[in-house]
Amino acid sequence: MFRDRGFVGLIVCAGIACLCLFPFTANAEEFQAAARSALANSPEMESARKDVHAAESQMKVVLAEYLPQLSGTLRTGGITEDYADDSETYEETIARLSLSQEIIEFSKYYNIKKAGFEVDVAKAKLEDREQALVLSAAKAWATYWKALRDREINADNVITLADYVEGTELRYEAGELTIADVQLAKSKHEAALSQRNRFQRNLAAAKENYTQVMLASPPGDIALPEIDISRFELPGDEEAVSDHPSMRPLLKQAEANSMDVKRQRSGHLPSLSFESSVAHQTSGEYAHSRYPYNESTIGVVLKIPFFSGGGVYYATDRAQAAEAGLLAEMRDLHFKLVRDLNTARSNYEINREELEIAQHHVEYAKNTFLWMQEEFKLGTRTSVDVLLALSAMVDARLQLATAQEEHFTFIMDYLYALGILSSVIEDAASAN
């Protein structure tokens, strides 16, 4: 309890010291492990991996269509031949083995190329989804960290103000303070209690968000990863945009669409194939009188399309429309990526200054409180002055926590805009 001026300063100093002890930053290993676990268990990542598997299987199907085709046929049964005054029935059995191989088939060739690019599309989408999930994990991590810090700062503030209320009431009873001093202390304490409820709600929401994104229960406490991006070689703007993980699937899809246009156009082109078969046939009315017949063929088949009813034209037109639509989508994404990169860089650079200011703010607020405390001991300051200095210190700490959360988030946004978020997190964790 605040029974004298020196004890007032001692209790408040202890509270301020507590505010400075929570973990702000640490290495990236803890976050990287949590993000890796989230990626391993994510339904979105599992879906993307299945898409890659499906595309690879489709590639094998398309390749199989270009390989030699071997088939066998066995037919047996009775045949009846009717004449004007008679009819004959006899049995016939035919066994045939056929082999064919496409030599020149442009549509199948372009279909194979298209399927190969579609595998690349699926893999690029997997990488894009991975980076997006890492960004979501980083923001969920930062939000949870900020909620923990806010609650911790507020808890210390509530305890300190409760002691302050008790001390002002005792000194009011002793005639050293007025009722206004008591009411102000109680008002500050009630405001801190109200703020505590808000921080508790924020923490509950942050925990739920963490659980949904990370697919795991949040730990009791975490620290923000300390990532110095100056250690990494950053790509130039044009390289970052043109090779961004969200752009790669469209680039690969553009190549696949180009192959599809060529595949549809090839419907006008001739095809050449090799065909061979051997057959054994027996026929006759009775088994003992059936005669065998063997046949073998070998040769090449040239097919030349003359008219398809416009099917090739319209199929080509449809493929070209899809190609043009994708190019428009790529241009739109390019502008968006440029805009996002400029915004992310600006936020990051401005926040560095904000973080430095917030750190100075805390230092100045702390020094102000200490000076207020000394002047309070000398009788030149009132308890109200000390209380206001304490409030300013708490506000400064909250602002610093916000600046630190934003600093981490803006770094993540900047690395994501550069298209290197996943690799930087991996390298940062390995470096530690």
Coordinates of N, CA and C in Angstrom, one line a residue, residues 200-365:
Q200 N -9.2 -9.1 -23.4 CA -9.5 -10.6 -23.3 C -10.3 -11.0 -24.5
R201 N -11.2 -10.2 -25.0 CA -12.0 -10.6 -26.2 C -11.0 -10.7 -27.4
N202 N -10.1 -9.7 -27.5 CA -9.2 -9.8 -28.6 C -8.3 -11.0 -28.5
L203 N -7.9 -11.4 -27.3 CA -7.1 -12.6 -27.2 C -7.8 -13.8 -27.5
A204 N -9.1 -13.9 -27.1 CA -9.9 -15.1 -27.5 C -10.0 -15.2 -29.0
A205 N -10.3 -14.1 -29.6 CA -10.4 -14.1 -31.1 C -9.1 -14.5 -31.8
A206 N -8.0 -13.9 -31.2 CA -6.7 -14.3 -31.8 C -6.3 -15.7 -31.6
K207 N -6.7 -16.3 -30.5 CA -6.5 -17.8 -30.3 C -7.3 -18.6 -31.3
E208 N -8.5 -18.2 -31.5 CA -9.4 -18.9 -32.4 C -8.8 -18.8 -33.8
N209 N -8.4 -17.6 -34.2 CA -7.8 -17.4 -35.5 C -6.5 -18.2 -35.7
Y210 N -5.7 -18.3 -34.6 CA -4.5 -19.0 -34.6 C -4.8 -20.5 -34.9
T211 N -5.8 -21.0 -34.1 CA -6.1 -22.4 -34.3 C -6.6 -22.8 -35.7
Q212 N -7.4 -21.9 -36.3 CA -7.9 -22.1 -37.6 C -6.8 -22.1 -38.6
V213 N -5.9 -21.2 -38.5 CA -4.8 -21.0 -39.5 C -3.7 -22.0 -39.3
M214 N -3.3 -22.2 -38.1 CA -2.2 -23.1 -37.8 C -2.6 -24.5 -37.6
L215 N -3.9 -24.8 -37.5 CA -4.4 -26.1 -37.3 C -3.8 -26.8 -36.0
A216 N -3.6 -25.9 -35.0 CA -3.1 -26.4 -33.7 C -3.4 -25.4 -32.6
S217 N -3.4 -25.9 -31.4 CA -3.7 -25.0 -30.3 C -2.6 -24.0 -30.1
P218 N -2.8 -22.8 -29.8 CA -1.7 -21.8 -29.6 C -0.9 -22.1 -28.3
P219 N 0.4 -21.9 -28.3 CA 1.1 -22.1 -27.1 C 0.8 -21.0 -26.1
G220 N 1.3 -21.2 -24.9 CA 1.0 -20.2 -23.8 C 1.6 -18.8 -24.1
D221 N 2.8 -18.8 -24.7 CA 3.4 -17.5 -25.1 C 4.3 -17.7 -26.3
I222 N 4.5 -16.7 -27.1 CA 5.3 -16.8 -28.3 C 6.1 -15.5 -28.4
A223 N 7.1 -15.5 -29.3 CA 7.9 -14.3 -29.6 C 7.8 -14.1 -31.1
L224 N 8.0 -12.8 -31.5 CA 8.0 -12.5 -32.9 C 9.4 -12.9 -33.5
P225 N 9.4 -13.6 -34.6 CA 10.6 -13.9 -35.3 C 11.4 -12.6 -35.6
E226 N 12.7 -12.6 -35.4 CA 13.5 -11.5 -35.8 C 14.1 -11.8 -37.2
I227 N 13.7 -11.1 -38.2 CA 14.2 -11.4 -39.5 C 14.8 -10.1 -40.1
D228 N 16.0 -10.2 -40.4 CA 16.8 -9.0 -40.9 C 16.8 -9.2 -42.4
I229 N 16.0 -8.6 -43.2 CA 15.9 -8.8 -44.6 C 17.1 -8.2 -45.3
S230 N 17.9 -7.4 -44.7 CA 19.1 -6.9 -45.3 C 20.1 -8.0 -45.5
R231 N 20.0 -9.1 -44.9 CA 20.9 -10.3 -45.0 C 20.6 -11.0 -46.3
F232 N 19.5 -10.8 -46.9 CA 19.1 -11.6 -48.1 C 19.2 -10.7 -49.4
E233 N 19.4 -11.4 -50.4 CA 19.5 -10.7 -51.7 C 18.1 -10.6 -52.3
L234 N 17.6 -9.4 -52.4 CA 16.2 -9.2 -52.8 C 16.2 -9.1 -54.4
P235 N 15.2 -9.7 -55.0 CA 15.0 -9.5 -56.5 C 14.6 -8.1 -56.8
G236 N 14.9 -7.7 -58.1 CA 14.4 -6.4 -58.6 C 12.9 -6.5 -58.8
D237 N 12.3 -5.3 -58.9 CA 10.8 -5.3 -59.0 C 10.3 -6.1 -60.2
E238 N 10.9 -5.9 -61.4 CA 10.4 -6.6 -62.6 C 10.5 -8.1 -62.4
E239 N 11.7 -8.6 -61.9 CA 11.9 -10.0 -61.6 C 10.9 -10.5 -60.6
A240 N 10.7 -9.7 -59.6 CA 9.7 -10.2 -58.5 C 8.3 -10.3 -59.0
V241 N 7.9 -9.4 -59.9 CA 6.5 -9.4 -60.4 C 6.4 -10.5 -61.5
S242 N 7.3 -10.6 -62.4 CA 7.2 -11.6 -63.5 C 7.4 -13.0 -63.0
D243 N 8.1 -13.2 -61.9 CA 8.4 -14.6 -61.4 C 7.7 -14.8 -60.0
H244 N 6.7 -14.0 -59.8 CA 5.9 -14.1 -58.5 C 5.2 -15.5 -58.5
P245 N 5.1 -16.1 -57.3 CA 4.4 -17.4 -57.3 C 3.0 -17.4 -57.8
S246 N 2.3 -16.2 -57.6 CA 0.9 -16.2 -58.1 C 0.9 -15.9 -59.6
M247 N 2.0 -15.5 -60.2 CA 2.1 -15.3 -61.7 C 2.5 -16.5 -62.4
R248 N 3.3 -17.4 -61.8 CA 3.8 -18.6 -62.4 C 2.7 -19.5 -63.0
P249 N 1.6 -19.8 -62.2 CA 0.6 -20.6 -62.8 C 0.0 -20.1 -64.0
L250 N -0.2 -18.8 -64.1 CA -0.7 -18.2 -65.3 C 0.2 -18.3 -66.5
L251 N 1.5 -18.1 -66.2 CA 2.5 -18.2 -67.3 C 2.5 -19.6 -67.8
K252 N 2.5 -20.6 -67.0 CA 2.5 -22.0 -67.4 C 1.2 -22.3 -68.1
Q253 N 0.1 -21.7 -67.6 CA -1.2 -22.0 -68.3 C -1.2 -21.3 -69.7
A254 N -0.6 -20.2 -69.8 CA -0.5 -19.5 -71.1 C 0.2 -20.4 -72.1
E255 N 1.3 -21.1 -71.7 CA 2.0 -22.1 -72.6 C 1.1 -23.3 -72.9
A256 N 0.3 -23.7 -71.9 CA -0.6 -24.8 -72.2 C -1.7 -24.4 -73.2
N257 N -2.2 -23.2 -73.0 CA -3.2 -22.7 -73.9 C -2.7 -22.5 -75.3
S258 N -1.4 -22.1 -75.5 CA -0.8 -22.0 -76.8 C -0.7 -23.4 -77.5
M259 N -0.4 -24.4 -76.7 CA -0.4 -25.8 -77.2 C -1.8 -26.2 -77.6
D260 N -2.8 -25.8 -76.9 CA -4.1 -26.2 -77.2 C -4.6 -25.6 -78.5
V261 N -4.2 -24.3 -78.7 CA -4.5 -23.7 -80.0 C -3.9 -24.5 -81.2
K262 N -2.7 -24.8 -81.0 CA -2.0 -25.6 -82.1 C -2.6 -27.0 -82.2
R263 N -3.0 -27.6 -81.1 CA -3.7 -28.9 -81.2 C -5.0 -28.8 -82.0
Q264 N -5.8 -27.8 -81.7 CA -7.0 -27.6 -82.4 C -6.8 -27.3 -83.9
R265 N -5.8 -26.5 -84.2 CA -5.5 -26.2 -85.6 C -5.0 -27.5 -86.4
S266 N -4.4 -28.4 -85.7 CA -3.8 -29.6 -86.3 C -4.9 -30.5 -86.8
G267 N -6.2 -30.2 -86.5 CA -7.3 -31.0 -87.0 C -7.4 -30.9 -88.5
H268 N -6.8 -29.9 -89.1 CA -6.7 -29.8 -90.6 C -5.6 -30.6 -91.2
L269 N -4.7 -31.0 -90.4 CA -3.4 -31.7 -90.9 C -3.6 -33.2 -91.1
P270 N -2.9 -33.7 -92.1 CA -2.9 -35.2 -92.2 C -2.2 -35.9 -91.1
S271 N -2.5 -37.2 -91.0 CA -1.8 -38.1 -90.0 C -1.3 -39.3 -90.7
L272 N -0.3 -39.9 -90.1 CA 0.3 -41.1 -90.7 C 0.6 -42.1 -89.6
S273 N 0.1 -43.3 -89.8 CA 0.3 -44.4 -88.8 C 0.7 -45.7 -89.4
F274 N 1.3 -46.5 -88.6 CA 1.7 -47.9 -89.0 C 0.7 -48.8 -88.5
E275 N 0.2 -49.8 -89.3 CA -0.7 -50.8 -88.8 C -0.3 -52.2 -89.3
S276 N -0.5 -53.2 -88.5 CA -0.1 -54.5 -88.8 C -1.1 -55.5 -88.1
S277 N -1.4 -56.6 -88.7 CA -2.3 -57.5 -88.1 C -2.1 -58.9 -88.6
V278 N -2.4 -59.9 -87.8 CA -2.4 -61.3 -88.2 C -3.7 -61.9 -87.8
A279 N -4.3 -62.8 -88.6 CA -5.5 -63.4 -88.3 C -5.6 -64.9 -88.7
H280 N -6.3 -65.6 -87.9 CA -6.5 -67.1 -88.2 C -8.0 -67.3 -88.2
Q281 N -8.5 -67.9 -89.3 CA -9.9 -68.1 -89.4 C -10.2 -69.6 -89.8
T282 N -11.2 -70.2 -89.2 CA -11.6 -71.5 -89.6 C -13.1 -71.4 -89.8
S283 N -13.6 -72.1 -90.8 CA -15.1 -72.1 -91.1 C -15.5 -73.5 -91.7
G284 N -16.7 -73.9 -91.6 CA -17.2 -75.1 -92.2 C -18.4 -75.6 -91.4
E285 N -19.1 -76.5 -92.1 CA -20.4 -77.0 -91.5 C -20.1 -77.9 -90.3
Y286 N -19.0 -78.8 -90.5 CA -18.7 -79.7 -89.4 C -17.2 -79.5 -89.0
A287 N -16.9 -79.9 -87.8 CA -15.6 -79.7 -87.3 C -14.5 -80.4 -88.2
H288 N -14.8 -81.6 -88.7 CA -13.8 -82.4 -89.4 C -13.6 -81.8 -90.8
S289 N -14.6 -81.0 -91.3 CA -14.5 -80.4 -92.6 C -14.2 -78.9 -92.7
R290 N -13.9 -78.3 -91.5 CA -13.6 -76.9 -91.5 C -12.2 -76.7 -92.2
Y291 N -12.1 -75.6 -92.9 CA -10.8 -75.3 -93.5 C -10.2 -74.0 -92.9
P292 N -8.9 -74.0 -92.7 CA -8.3 -72.9 -92.0 C -8.0 -71.8 -93.1
Y293 N -7.9 -70.6 -92.6 CA -7.5 -69.5 -93.4 C -6.7 -68.5 -92.6
N294 N -5.5 -68.2 -93.0 CA -4.6 -67.2 -92.4 C -4.5 -66.0 -93.2
E295 N -4.4 -64.8 -92.5 CA -4.3 -63.6 -93.1 C -3.3 -62.7 -92.3
S296 N -2.5 -61.9 -93.0 CA -1.6 -61.0 -92.3 C -1.5 -59.7 -93.2
T297 N -1.5 -58.6 -92.5 CA -1.4 -57.3 -93.2 C -0.3 -56.4 -92.5
I298 N 0.3 -55.6 -93.3 CA 1.3 -54.6 -92.8 C 1.3 -53.5 -93.7
G299 N 1.4 -52.3 -93.2 CA 1.4 -51.1 -94.0 C 1.3 -49.8 -93.3
V300 N 1.2 -48.7 -94.0 CA 1.0 -47.4 -93.4 C -0.3 -46.8 -93.9
V301 N -0.9 -46.0 -93.0 CA -2.2 -45.4 -93.3 C -2.1 -43.9 -93.2
L302 N -2.4 -43.3 -94.3 CA -2.4 -41.8 -94.4 C -3.8 -41.3 -94.4
K303 N -4.1 -40.4 -93.4 CA -5.5 -39.9 -93.3 C -5.4 -38.4 -93.6
I304 N -6.2 -37.9 -94.6 CA -6.2 -36.5 -94.9 C -7.6 -36.0 -94.7
P305 N -7.8 -35.1 -93.7 CA -9.2 -34.5 -93.5 C -9.5 -33.5 -94.6
F306 N -10.7 -33.5 -95.1 CA -11.1 -32.6 -96.1 C -12.2 -31.6 -95.6
F307 N -13.1 -32.2 -94.8 CA -14.2 -31.3 -94.3 C -14.6 -31.9 -93.0
S308 N -14.8 -31.0 -92.0 CA -15.2 -31.4 -90.7 C -16.4 -30.7 -90.2
G309 N -17.1 -30.0 -91.1 CA -18.3 -29.3 -90.7 C -18.1 -28.1 -89.9
G310 N -16.9 -27.6 -89.9 CA -16.5 -26.4 -89.2 C -16.1 -26.6 -87.7
G311 N -16.0 -27.9 -87.4 CA -15.6 -28.3 -86.0 C -14.2 -27.8 -85.6
V312 N -13.3 -28.0 -86.6 CA -11.9 -27.6 -86.3 C -11.8 -26.0 -86.1
Y313 N -12.5 -25.3 -87.0 CA -12.5 -23.9 -86.9 C -13.0 -23.4 -85.6
Y314 N -14.2 -23.9 -85.2 CA -14.8 -23.4 -83.9 C -14.0 -23.8 -82.7
A315 N -13.4 -25.0 -82.8 CA -12.6 -25.5 -81.6 C -11.3 -24.6 -81.5
T316 N -10.8 -24.2 -82.7 CA -9.6 -23.3 -82.6 C -10.0 -21.9 -82.1
D317 N -11.2 -21.5 -82.6 CA -11.6 -20.1 -82.1 C -11.9 -20.1 -80.6
R318 N -12.4 -21.2 -80.1 CA -12.6 -21.3 -78.6 C -11.3 -21.3 -77.9
A319 N -10.3 -22.0 -78.4 CA -9.0 -22.1 -77.7 C -8.3 -20.7 -77.8
Q320 N -8.5 -20.0 -78.9 CA -7.9 -18.7 -79.0 C -8.5 -17.7 -78.0
A321 N -9.8 -17.8 -77.9 CA -10.5 -17.0 -76.9 C -10.1 -17.2 -75.5
A322 N -9.8 -18.5 -75.1 CA -9.3 -18.8 -73.8 C -7.9 -18.2 -73.6
E323 N -7.1 -18.3 -74.7 CA -5.8 -17.7 -74.6 C -5.8 -16.2 -74.4
A324 N -6.6 -15.5 -75.2 CA -6.7 -14.1 -75.0 C -7.2 -13.7 -73.7
G325 N -8.2 -14.4 -73.1 CA -8.7 -14.1 -71.8 C -7.7 -14.3 -70.7
L326 N -6.8 -15.3 -70.9 CA -5.8 -15.5 -69.9 C -4.7 -14.4 -70.0
L327 N -4.4 -13.9 -71.1 CA -3.5 -12.8 -71.3 C -4.0 -11.6 -70.6
A328 N -5.3 -11.3 -70.7 CA -5.9 -10.2 -70.0 C -5.8 -10.3 -68.5
E329 N -6.0 -11.5 -68.1 CA -5.9 -11.8 -66.6 C -4.5 -11.6 -66.1
M330 N -3.5 -12.0 -67.0 CA -2.1 -11.8 -66.6 C -1.8 -10.3 -66.5
R331 N -2.3 -9.5 -67.4 CA -2.0 -8.1 -67.4 C -2.6 -7.5 -66.1
D332 N -3.8 -7.9 -65.8 CA -4.5 -7.4 -64.5 C -3.7 -7.8 -63.3
L333 N -3.2 -9.0 -63.3 CA -2.4 -9.5 -62.1 C -1.1 -8.8 -62.0
H334 N -0.5 -8.5 -63.2 CA 0.8 -7.7 -63.2 C 0.6 -6.4 -62.5
F335 N -0.4 -5.7 -62.9 CA -0.7 -4.3 -62.3 C -0.9 -4.5 -60.8
K336 N -1.6 -5.5 -60.4 CA -1.9 -5.7 -59.0 C -0.6 -6.0 -58.2
L337 N 0.2 -6.8 -58.8 CA 1.4 -7.2 -58.1 C 2.4 -6.0 -58.0
V338 N 2.4 -5.2 -59.0 CA 3.2 -3.9 -58.9 C 2.7 -3.0 -57.9
R339 N 1.4 -2.9 -57.8 CA 0.8 -2.0 -56.8 C 1.0 -2.6 -55.4
D340 N 0.8 -3.9 -55.2 CA 1.0 -4.5 -53.9 C 2.5 -4.4 -53.5
L341 N 3.4 -4.5 -54.4 CA 4.8 -4.4 -54.1 C 5.2 -3.0 -53.6
N342 N 4.7 -2.0 -54.4 CA 5.0 -0.6 -54.0 C 4.4 -0.3 -52.6
T343 N 3.2 -0.8 -52.4 CA 2.5 -0.5 -51.1 C 3.3 -1.2 -50.0
A344 N 3.6 -2.5 -50.2 CA 4.3 -3.2 -49.1 C 5.7 -2.6 -48.8
R345 N 6.4 -2.2 -49.8 CA 7.7 -1.5 -49.6 C 7.5 -0.2 -48.8
S346 N 6.5 0.6 -49.2 CA 6.3 1.8 -48.6 C 5.9 1.6 -47.1
N347 N 5.0 0.6 -46.8 CA 4.7 0.3 -45.5 C 5.8 -0.1 -44.6
Y348 N 6.7 -0.9 -45.2 CA 7.9 -1.4 -44.5 C 8.8 -0.3 -44.2
E349 N 9.1 0.6 -45.1 CA 10.1 1.6 -44.9 C 9.5 2.7 -43.9
I350 N 8.2 3.0 -44.0 CA 7.6 4.0 -43.1 C 7.6 3.4 -41.7
N351 N 7.3 2.1 -41.6 CA 7.2 1.4 -40.3 C 8.5 1.4 -39.5
R352 N 9.6 1.3 -40.3 CA 10.9 1.3 -39.6 C 11.1 2.6 -38.8
E353 N 10.7 3.7 -39.4 CA 10.8 5.0 -38.7 C 9.8 5.0 -37.5
E354 N 8.6 4.4 -37.8 CA 7.6 4.4 -36.7 C 8.1 3.6 -35.5
L355 N 8.7 2.5 -35.8 CA 9.2 1.6 -34.7 C 10.3 2.3 -33.9
E356 N 11.2 3.0 -34.6 CA 12.2 3.8 -33.9 C 11.6 4.9 -33.0
I357 N 10.6 5.6 -33.6 CA 9.9 6.6 -32.8 C 9.2 6.0 -31.6
A358 N 8.6 4.8 -31.8 CA 7.9 4.2 -30.6 C 8.9 3.8 -29.6
Q359 N 10.0 3.3 -30.0 CA 11.0 2.9 -29.0 C 11.5 4.1 -28.2
H360 N 11.7 5.3 -28.9 CA 12.1 6.5 -28.2 C 11.0 7.0 -27.3
H361 N 9.7 6.8 -27.8 CA 8.6 7.2 -27.0 C 8.6 6.5 -25.6
V362 N 8.8 5.2 -25.7 CA 8.8 4.4 -24.4 C 10.0 4.9 -23.5
E363 N 11.1 5.2 -24.1 CA 12.2 5.6 -23.3 C 11.9 7.0 -22.6
Y364 N 11.4 7.9 -23.4 CA 11.0 9.2 -22.9 C 9.9 9.1 -21.8
A365 N 8.9 8.3 -22.1 CA 7.9 8.1 -21.1 C 8.4 7.5 -19.8

